[in-house]
Amino acid sequence: MSIEVNNESGFEVDEAEFAALGRFVIDAMRVHPQSELSIIFVDTTVMTDLHVQWMDEPGPTDVLSFPMDELRPGRDGDVTPAGTLGDIVLCPEVAVTQAKAAGHSTTEELLLLTTHGILHLLGYDHAEPEEEKEMFALQRKLLLTFLATR
């Protein structure tokens, strides 16, 4: 499995921790072990530009997901075909504010956002209440299980 983590934000992050989370979530979702994922940390200027360009919304956001091969989760005993899952772009500066509001660390917020982004790459969404319930429950389960193994 190839997970590339690039920090272009100027914010200190433990790149190995995010690569480990990516591997954990991809394995748990039965994505082919030779699949590729890119995790990129950017500053608010870059995130604002991406948010306007791709979502037509002003200002920076916390996370954006850019799927490539539209891989979906595998099933018991059956993984997805190999491919490029896509890119997750995170903005630590936005995560700092959200972490304070949620009462946890910025690292925990960024790990949550990374999990959230991977689920978006796998086709999960939260536009409808039932979708949100499913996605957020899975996101919580994956993240708590990962943190329990650390």
Coordinates of C-alpha atoms in Angstrom, one line a residue:
M1 CA 0.0 0.0 0.0
S2 CA 1.4 3.4 -0.9
I3 CA 0.4 6.3 1.3
E4 CA 2.1 9.6 0.6
V5 CA 1.9 12.3 3.3
N6 CA 3.0 15.8 2.4
N7 CA 3.0 18.7 4.8
E8 CA 3.0 22.0 3.0
S9 CA 1.2 23.8 5.8
G10 CA 4.0 24.9 8.1
F11 CA 2.0 23.3 10.9
E12 CA 3.9 20.4 12.7
V13 CA 2.2 17.0 12.1
D14 CA 3.5 13.5 12.7
E15 CA 3.4 12.3 9.1
A16 CA 4.0 8.6 10.2
E17 CA 0.8 8.8 12.4
F18 CA -1.3 9.9 9.5
A19 CA 0.2 7.3 7.2
A20 CA -0.6 4.6 9.8
L21 CA -4.2 5.8 10.1
G22 CA -4.5 5.7 6.3
R23 CA -3.2 2.1 6.3
F24 CA -5.5 1.2 9.1
V25 CA -8.7 2.6 7.5
I26 CA -7.9 1.2 4.1
D27 CA -7.3 -2.2 5.5
A28 CA -10.5 -2.1 7.6
M29 CA -12.5 -1.0 4.6
R30 CA -11.0 -4.0 2.6
V31 CA -9.4 -1.8 0.0
H32 CA -6.7 -3.6 -2.1
P33 CA -3.3 -3.4 -0.3
Q34 CA -1.6 -2.1 -3.5
S35 CA -3.9 0.9 -3.7
E36 CA -2.6 4.5 -3.4
L37 CA -3.6 7.4 -1.2
S38 CA -2.2 10.9 -0.8
I39 CA -2.7 13.0 2.3
I40 CA -1.7 16.7 2.0
F41 CA -1.6 19.4 4.6
V42 CA -1.9 22.9 3.3
D43 CA -2.3 26.5 4.7
T44 CA -5.5 28.5 4.6
T45 CA -4.5 30.4 1.4
V46 CA -4.2 27.1 -0.6
M47 CA -7.3 25.6 1.0
T48 CA -9.3 28.7 0.3
D49 CA -8.3 28.6 -3.4
L50 CA -9.2 24.9 -3.6
H51 CA -12.5 25.4 -1.8
V52 CA -13.5 28.2 -4.2
Q53 CA -12.3 26.3 -7.3
W54 CA -13.9 22.9 -6.5
M55 CA -16.8 23.6 -4.2
D56 CA -17.6 27.2 -5.3
E57 CA -17.7 28.2 -1.6
P58 CA -15.7 31.1 0.0
G59 CA -13.0 30.7 2.6
P60 CA -11.0 27.8 3.8
T61 CA -12.5 24.5 4.8
D62 CA -11.2 21.7 7.0
V63 CA -10.9 18.8 4.5
L64 CA -11.4 18.2 0.8
S65 CA -11.4 14.8 -0.9
F66 CA -10.5 14.2 -4.5
P67 CA -11.3 10.6 -5.6
M68 CA -9.4 9.1 -8.5
D69 CA -10.5 5.6 -9.4
E70 CA -13.8 5.6 -7.5
L71 CA -12.9 2.6 -5.4
R72 CA -15.5 1.3 -3.0
P73 CA -15.2 -0.7 0.2
G74 CA -14.6 -4.4 -0.2
R75 CA -16.8 -7.1 1.4
D76 CA -15.9 -9.9 3.8
G77 CA -13.2 -12.0 2.1
D78 CA -13.2 -9.8 -1.0
V79 CA -11.1 -6.7 -1.4
T80 CA -11.5 -4.0 -4.0
P81 CA -9.3 -4.0 -7.2
A82 CA -6.0 -2.2 -6.8
G83 CA -6.1 1.5 -7.8
T84 CA -5.6 5.0 -6.8
L85 CA -8.0 6.0 -4.0
G86 CA -7.3 9.7 -4.4
D87 CA -6.1 12.8 -2.4
I88 CA -7.2 14.2 0.9
V89 CA -6.3 17.8 1.5
L90 CA -6.4 19.0 5.1
C91 CA -6.0 22.5 6.6
P92 CA -4.5 22.4 10.1
E93 CA -5.3 26.1 10.8
V94 CA -9.1 25.3 10.4
A95 CA -8.7 22.2 12.5
V96 CA -7.2 24.2 15.4
T97 CA -10.4 26.2 15.7
Q98 CA -12.6 23.1 15.4
A99 CA -10.6 21.2 17.9
K100 CA -10.9 24.0 20.5
A101 CA -14.7 24.0 19.9
A102 CA -14.9 20.2 20.2
G103 CA -12.7 20.1 23.3
H104 CA -10.0 17.9 22.0
S105 CA -6.5 18.2 20.5
T106 CA -5.7 19.5 17.0
T107 CA -4.1 16.1 16.2
E108 CA -7.3 14.3 17.2
E109 CA -9.3 16.7 15.0
L110 CA -6.9 16.1 12.0
L111 CA -7.1 12.3 12.5
L112 CA -10.9 12.6 12.5
L113 CA -10.8 14.7 9.4
T114 CA -8.4 12.2 7.7
T115 CA -10.8 9.3 8.4
H116 CA -13.7 11.5 7.2
G117 CA -11.8 12.2 4.0
I118 CA -11.0 8.6 3.3
L119 CA -14.6 7.6 3.7
H120 CA -15.6 10.3 1.2
L121 CA -13.0 8.8 -1.2
L122 CA -14.8 5.5 -0.8
G123 CA -18.1 6.9 -1.7
Y124 CA -19.6 7.8 1.7
D125 CA -21.5 11.0 2.0
H126 CA -23.5 12.9 4.6
A127 CA -25.9 15.0 2.5
E128 CA -29.0 13.1 3.8
P129 CA -29.7 12.3 7.5
E130 CA -29.4 8.5 7.0
E131 CA -26.1 8.8 5.1
E132 CA -24.8 11.1 7.8
K133 CA -25.7 8.7 10.5
E134 CA -24.0 5.8 8.7
M135 CA -20.9 7.7 7.8
F136 CA -20.3 9.4 11.1
A137 CA -20.9 6.1 13.0
L138 CA -18.4 4.3 10.8
Q139 CA -15.9 7.2 11.1
R140 CA -16.2 7.2 14.9
K141 CA -15.7 3.4 15.0
L142 CA -12.7 3.4 12.7
L143 CA -11.0 6.3 14.6
L144 CA -11.6 4.9 18.1
T145 CA -10.4 1.5 17.0
F146 CA -7.2 3.0 15.5
L147 CA -6.5 5.1 18.6
A148 CA -7.0 2.0 20.8
T149 CA -4.3 0.2 18.9
R150 CA -1.7 3.0 19.3

